[in-house]
Short mmCIF file of C-alpha atoms in Angstrom, two decimals:
data_model
loop_
_atom_site.label_atom_id
_atom_site.label_comp_id
_atom_site.label_asym_id
_atom_site.label_seq_id
_atom_site.Cartn_x
_atom_site.Cartn_y
_atom_site.Cartn_z
CA MET C 1 -14.55 -52.91 2.66
CA GLU C 2 -17.96 -53.81 1.17
CA GLU C 3 -18.53 -51.87 -1.99
CA PRO C 4 -16.49 -50.32 -4.58
CA LEU C 5 -17.33 -46.66 -3.55
CA ASP C 6 -16.04 -47.38 -0.07
CA LEU C 7 -12.42 -47.62 -1.59
CA ILE C 8 -12.75 -44.01 -2.66
CA ARG C 9 -14.11 -43.09 0.81
CA LEU C 10 -10.73 -43.92 2.28
CA SER C 11 -9.13 -41.72 -0.32
CA ILE C 12 -10.61 -38.41 1.06
CA ASP C 13 -7.93 -36.11 1.71
CA GLU C 14 -5.49 -37.94 -0.43
CA ARG C 15 -4.15 -37.33 -3.90
CA ILE C 16 -5.92 -39.67 -6.55
CA TYR C 17 -5.54 -40.25 -10.22
CA VAL C 18 -8.72 -40.00 -12.26
CA LYS C 19 -9.15 -40.96 -15.91
CA CYS C 20 -11.87 -39.05 -17.87
CA ARG C 21 -13.49 -39.39 -21.07
CA ASN C 22 -11.82 -37.75 -24.08
CA ASP C 23 -8.32 -38.76 -23.11
CA ARG C 24 -8.23 -36.57 -20.06
CA GLU C 25 -6.38 -37.41 -16.77
CA LEU C 26 -6.73 -35.65 -13.63
CA ARG C 27 -4.58 -35.76 -10.44
CA GLY C 28 -5.41 -34.14 -7.31
CA LYS C 29 -6.49 -34.02 -3.68
CA LEU C 30 -9.98 -35.79 -3.22
CA HIS C 31 -12.35 -33.37 -1.20
CA ALA C 32 -15.60 -34.79 -1.84
CA TYR C 33 -17.61 -37.29 -3.99
CA ASP C 34 -20.99 -38.72 -4.22
CA GLN C 35 -22.76 -41.96 -5.63
CA HIS C 36 -22.56 -40.62 -9.22
CA LEU C 37 -18.71 -40.03 -8.87
CA ASN C 38 -19.29 -36.32 -9.09
CA MET C 39 -16.02 -35.01 -7.43
CA VAL C 40 -14.11 -32.00 -6.04
CA LEU C 41 -10.62 -32.10 -6.47
CA GLY C 42 -8.03 -29.64 -5.01
CA ASP C 43 -4.69 -28.77 -6.57
CA VAL C 44 -5.47 -30.38 -9.78
CA GLU C 45 -3.23 -31.39 -12.79
CA GLU C 46 -5.18 -32.07 -15.86
CA THR C 47 -3.44 -33.61 -18.83
CA VAL C 48 -5.27 -33.83 -22.16
CA THR C 49 -3.76 -36.03 -24.79
CA THR C 50 -4.54 -35.52 -28.41
CA HIS C 51 -3.70 -37.62 -31.32
CA GLU C 52 -3.06 -35.91 -34.84
CA ILE C 53 -1.94 -37.43 -38.15
CA ASP C 54 0.74 -35.87 -39.75
CA GLU C 55 -0.28 -35.27 -43.37
CA GLU C 56 3.13 -35.79 -44.91
CA THR C 57 4.40 -38.61 -43.09
CA ASP C 58 1.10 -40.23 -41.99
CA GLU C 59 2.59 -40.87 -38.82
CA GLU C 60 0.57 -40.27 -35.60
CA ILE C 61 1.80 -37.24 -33.39
CA VAL C 62 0.78 -37.54 -29.73
CA LYS C 63 0.58 -34.31 -27.71
CA LYS C 64 0.02 -33.81 -24.12
CA ALA C 65 -1.09 -30.47 -22.89
CA THR C 66 -1.08 -29.99 -18.94
CA ARG C 67 -2.68 -27.29 -16.97
CA THR C 68 -3.22 -26.68 -13.20
CA VAL C 69 -6.48 -25.67 -11.61
CA GLY C 70 -6.89 -24.69 -7.81
CA MET C 71 -10.15 -26.42 -7.36
CA LEU C 72 -12.40 -28.38 -9.64
CA PHE C 73 -15.78 -29.96 -9.72
CA VAL C 74 -15.70 -33.05 -12.02
CA ARG C 75 -19.15 -34.39 -13.26
CA GLY C 76 -19.40 -38.01 -12.57
CA ASP C 77 -20.55 -38.98 -16.10
CA VAL C 78 -17.16 -38.28 -17.60
CA VAL C 79 -15.23 -40.38 -15.11
CA VAL C 80 -13.82 -43.52 -16.45
CA LEU C 81 -11.72 -44.82 -13.56
CA VAL C 82 -10.62 -43.62 -10.07
CA SER C 83 -7.38 -44.91 -8.62
CA PRO C 84 -6.28 -44.45 -4.91
CA PRO C 85 -2.93 -42.66 -4.16
CA LEU C 86 0.01 -44.14 -5.80
CA ARG C 87 2.13 -46.04 -3.46
CA THR C 88 5.88 -45.82 -4.20
CA SER C 89 7.09 -49.20 -5.53
CA MET G 1 -27.54 -33.75 -2.32
CA LEU G 2 -23.94 -33.02 -1.27
CA PHE G 3 -22.93 -31.08 -4.41
CA TYR G 4 -26.26 -29.35 -4.44
CA SER G 5 -25.67 -28.10 -1.13
CA PHE G 6 -21.99 -27.25 -1.88
CA PHE G 7 -22.88 -25.27 -5.09
CA LYS G 8 -25.47 -23.40 -3.08
CA THR G 9 -22.80 -22.12 -0.76
CA LEU G 10 -21.00 -20.71 -3.88
CA VAL G 11 -23.86 -18.74 -5.15
CA GLY G 12 -22.59 -15.15 -5.90
CA LYS G 13 -19.03 -16.28 -6.50
CA GLU G 14 -17.30 -16.42 -9.91
CA VAL G 15 -17.14 -19.72 -11.51
CA ALA G 16 -15.78 -21.10 -14.89
CA VAL G 17 -18.10 -23.78 -16.25
CA GLU G 18 -16.47 -26.13 -18.96
CA LEU G 19 -19.02 -27.97 -21.26
CA LYS G 20 -18.70 -31.23 -22.97
CA ASN G 21 -18.53 -29.25 -26.15
CA ASP G 22 -15.38 -27.59 -25.01
CA VAL G 23 -17.00 -24.12 -24.55
CA VAL G 24 -15.86 -22.39 -21.28
CA LEU G 25 -18.00 -19.88 -19.72
CA THR G 26 -17.39 -17.74 -16.73
CA GLY G 27 -19.74 -15.77 -14.69
CA THR G 28 -21.34 -15.26 -11.38
CA LEU G 29 -23.21 -18.36 -10.03
CA HIS G 30 -26.83 -17.23 -9.86
CA SER G 31 -28.50 -20.46 -8.93
CA VAL G 32 -28.22 -24.19 -8.98
CA ASP G 33 -30.88 -27.13 -8.73
CA GLN G 34 -30.76 -30.71 -7.67
CA TYR G 35 -29.79 -31.81 -11.20
CA LEU G 36 -26.77 -29.36 -11.04
CA ASN G 37 -28.29 -27.35 -13.75
CA VAL G 38 -26.58 -24.11 -13.31
CA LYS G 39 -27.52 -20.46 -13.98
CA LEU G 40 -24.78 -17.94 -14.54
CA ASN G 41 -25.00 -14.13 -14.69
CA ASN G 42 -22.70 -11.61 -16.59
CA VAL G 43 -21.26 -14.48 -18.72
CA GLN G 44 -17.87 -14.19 -20.55
CA VAL G 45 -16.78 -16.57 -23.14
CA VAL G 46 -13.29 -17.61 -22.39
CA ASP G 47 -12.20 -18.07 -26.04
CA LYS G 48 -13.57 -14.87 -27.67
CA HIS G 49 -11.87 -15.50 -30.89
CA LYS G 50 -12.90 -19.02 -31.28
CA TYR G 51 -16.50 -18.49 -30.38
CA PRO G 52 -17.52 -14.79 -31.15
CA GLN G 53 -21.16 -15.78 -31.84
CA LEU G 54 -21.53 -16.48 -28.16
CA LEU G 55 -20.54 -12.94 -27.10
CA ALA G 56 -24.30 -12.34 -27.10
CA LEU G 57 -24.51 -14.50 -23.95
CA LYS G 58 -25.69 -12.44 -21.02
CA ASN G 59 -27.16 -14.57 -18.25
CA CYS G 60 -27.46 -18.14 -19.09
CA PHE G 61 -28.91 -21.54 -18.04
CA ILE G 62 -26.53 -24.34 -18.46
CA ARG G 63 -27.97 -27.96 -18.36
CA GLY G 64 -26.32 -30.08 -15.81
CA SER G 65 -25.98 -32.92 -18.16
CA VAL G 66 -23.50 -31.03 -20.51
CA VAL G 67 -21.09 -29.90 -17.81
CA ARG G 68 -17.51 -31.51 -17.66
CA TYR G 69 -15.96 -29.44 -15.10
CA ILE G 70 -16.77 -26.43 -12.85
CA GLN G 71 -13.73 -24.39 -11.57
CA ILE G 72 -14.36 -23.01 -8.12
CA PRO G 73 -12.50 -20.01 -6.38
CA THR G 74 -10.12 -21.82 -3.95
CA GLY G 75 -10.40 -19.42 -1.35
CA GLU G 76 -14.14 -19.98 -1.02
CA VAL G 77 -14.17 -23.36 0.03
CA ASP G 78 -13.64 -24.81 3.66
CA THR G 79 -12.08 -28.11 2.60
CA GLU G 80 -12.33 -29.67 5.95
CA LEU G 81 -15.87 -29.07 6.31
CA LEU G 82 -16.39 -30.38 2.68
CA GLN G 83 -14.50 -33.57 3.34
CA ASP G 84 -16.37 -34.22 6.53
CA ALA G 85 -19.59 -33.77 4.69
CA ALA G 86 -18.41 -36.23 2.09
CA ARG G 87 -17.57 -38.65 4.86
CA LYS G 88 -20.90 -38.47 6.32
CA GLU G 89 -22.72 -38.61 2.90
CA ASN G 90 -21.04 -41.70 1.74
CA ALA G 91 -20.83 -43.51 5.23
CA PRO G 92 -21.46 -47.23 5.12
CA GLN G 93 -25.09 -47.93 5.72
CA LYS G 94 -24.58 -50.47 8.49
CA ALA G 95 -22.90 -47.92 10.60
CA SER G 96 -25.85 -46.43 12.39
CA MET L 1 -35.12 -24.38 -9.87
CA ALA L 2 -38.11 -25.47 -12.09
CA THR L 3 -38.45 -21.76 -12.14
CA ALA L 4 -35.02 -21.05 -13.61
CA LEU L 5 -36.44 -20.19 -16.95
CA LYS L 6 -39.32 -18.26 -15.71
CA GLU L 7 -37.72 -14.84 -15.84
CA TRP L 8 -37.36 -15.36 -19.63
CA LYS L 9 -40.83 -16.34 -20.41
CA ASP L 10 -42.01 -14.44 -23.35
CA ASN L 11 -38.58 -13.03 -23.81
CA GLU L 12 -36.30 -13.20 -26.71
CA VAL L 13 -33.67 -16.11 -25.90
CA PHE L 14 -31.30 -18.38 -27.68
CA VAL L 15 -30.51 -21.89 -27.32
CA ILE L 16 -27.60 -23.86 -28.07
CA THR L 17 -28.52 -27.52 -28.57
CA CYS L 18 -26.30 -30.64 -28.06
CA ASP L 19 -25.60 -30.97 -31.70
CA GLY L 20 -24.18 -27.42 -31.73
CA ARG L 21 -27.19 -25.72 -33.32
CA TYR L 22 -27.92 -21.92 -32.54
CA ILE L 23 -31.49 -21.29 -32.29
CA GLN L 24 -33.19 -17.98 -31.31
CA GLY L 25 -36.86 -17.36 -30.51
CA THR L 26 -39.46 -16.10 -28.06
CA LEU L 27 -39.73 -18.39 -25.24
CA ALA L 28 -43.25 -19.47 -25.14
CA GLY L 29 -43.23 -22.36 -22.82
CA TYR L 30 -40.90 -24.52 -20.83
CA ASP L 31 -41.09 -27.36 -18.19
CA GLN L 32 -38.78 -28.75 -15.51
CA LEU L 33 -36.88 -31.02 -18.14
CA GLN L 34 -36.05 -28.00 -20.14
CA ASN L 35 -38.39 -28.88 -23.07
CA LEU L 36 -38.88 -25.69 -24.60
CA VAL L 37 -41.40 -23.98 -26.88
CA LEU L 38 -40.04 -21.28 -29.07
CA LYS L 39 -42.23 -18.94 -30.99
CA GLU L 40 -40.92 -17.38 -34.25
CA ALA L 41 -37.96 -19.31 -33.90
CA GLN L 42 -34.88 -18.94 -36.15
CA GLU L 43 -31.74 -21.01 -36.53
CA ARG L 44 -28.65 -18.68 -36.85
CA VAL L 45 -26.52 -20.70 -39.27
CA TYR L 46 -22.98 -19.50 -39.21
CA GLN L 47 -20.28 -20.18 -41.84
CA LEU L 48 -17.01 -20.31 -39.93
CA PRO L 49 -14.32 -19.05 -40.23
CA LYS L 50 -15.63 -15.95 -41.94
CA SER L 51 -14.74 -16.02 -45.64
CA ASP L 52 -15.42 -13.68 -48.57
CA ASP L 53 -17.06 -16.53 -50.79
CA GLU L 54 -19.96 -16.80 -48.64
CA ASP L 55 -22.46 -14.97 -46.21
CA THR L 56 -21.01 -15.70 -42.46
CA LEU L 57 -24.66 -15.72 -41.11
CA GLU L 58 -27.79 -16.94 -42.41
CA MET L 59 -31.19 -16.73 -40.59
CA VAL L 60 -33.27 -19.70 -41.21
CA PRO L 61 -36.99 -19.26 -40.12
CA LEU L 62 -38.35 -22.35 -38.17
CA GLY L 63 -41.60 -21.24 -37.00
CA LEU L 64 -42.93 -22.66 -33.63
CA TYR L 65 -40.44 -25.15 -32.42
CA LEU L 66 -40.45 -27.57 -29.61
CA ILE L 67 -36.90 -28.45 -28.70
CA ARG L 68 -36.46 -31.56 -26.31
CA GLY L 69 -34.97 -30.92 -23.02
CA ASP L 70 -32.25 -33.74 -23.53
CA ASN L 71 -30.75 -31.78 -26.56
CA VAL L 72 -30.52 -28.47 -24.70
CA ALA L 73 -27.00 -27.34 -23.47
CA ILE L 74 -27.52 -23.53 -23.12
CA VAL L 75 -30.26 -21.24 -22.88
CA SER L 76 -29.40 -17.52 -22.56
CA ASP L 77 -30.94 -14.02 -22.69
CA ILE L 78 -29.39 -11.93 -25.52
CA ARG L 79 -26.94 -8.95 -24.59
CA GLU L 80 -28.39 -6.03 -26.09
CA GLY L 81 -26.85 -4.78 -29.50
CA VAL L 82 -24.36 -7.74 -29.90
CA PHE L 83 -25.95 -9.35 -32.88
CA GLU L 84 -26.77 -5.98 -34.59
CA GLN L 85 -23.02 -4.83 -34.01
CA GLN L 86 -21.67 -7.98 -35.43
CA ALA L 87 -23.71 -7.88 -38.50
CA ASN L 88 -23.10 -4.07 -39.02
CA SER L 89 -19.22 -4.63 -38.80
CA ASN L 90 -19.51 -7.46 -41.35
CA PHE L 91 -18.47 -10.02 -38.63
CA GLU L 92 -15.32 -8.37 -37.58
CA GLY L 93 -13.52 -10.75 -35.07
CA PHE L 94 -14.99 -13.95 -36.88
CA GLU L 95 -11.64 -14.56 -38.84
CA ASN L 96 -10.74 -17.35 -36.46
CA ALA L 97 -14.04 -18.48 -35.39
CA GLU L 98 -15.35 -21.88 -35.22
CA GLY L 99 -18.63 -23.56 -34.96
CA ILE L 100 -19.98 -25.05 -31.60
CA HIS L 101 -18.79 -28.49 -31.29
CA PRO L 102 -21.36 -31.18 -30.64
CA VAL L 103 -21.63 -32.40 -26.82
CA VAL L 104 -20.09 -35.58 -26.58
CA GLN L 105 -21.89 -37.86 -24.22
CA ALA L 106 -21.14 -41.35 -22.86
CA LYS L 107 -23.26 -43.99 -24.28
CA PHE L 108 -24.65 -46.25 -21.73
#
């Protein structure tokens, strides 16, 4: 393995974890990517985390919303990190 | 060029484009260019109650740089072919 | 697709900019970077959600306008009758409306 992106090449056809900007996380099967980290993922689960401040108690409320998408193209410039398939520890 | 070629195979199909301003537009993919700018025909705004001012959209050009995601109809994609194309596109330079 | 905007040359279009503004005008010129020249441009300034205290829509004349391509999010032709119908119905359906958010881009 020579370059960082070679790691991703080995993850084709595997489920990967992608962290995106704006507190968005994706889990899905990697079908394709390019040098910009544009990607196509299959059977995607997206989790969006939102933070709200409760006006009365001043406490932070963290909400997670999850949705599934059959196939998704992800633009590379929103990608923060990519992690290969999670191995059971 | 992988995704440019890929999206060209999806011309005429229904896609949903999610923008970095959280607007989601669905429509028929009319064309795409090398910057992944896309043109949609017969556009519908997904959240009409939130963005009624966008109901006037008919056919639109979306700049590639403002796209976050594009949802693709699953049945239209040969995933094996796509994976092979991706392996080829990203093959180590020394391999040849 | 340098020709993507060709079919709208000299037609009435609207542009959503990356800062969420809504500009309407006649597409007098464009290039491959989506730099646009709009003739008789007007900004559609919406006060949302709709309230009884102020006008929901104000049209601000801008004259001849050049929009730099980097700031363009959407260019669209106009579905006939929609703007008229919305104005004539006193913006029915705008009760829960929101302005278009700015595009959030990564800073490099």
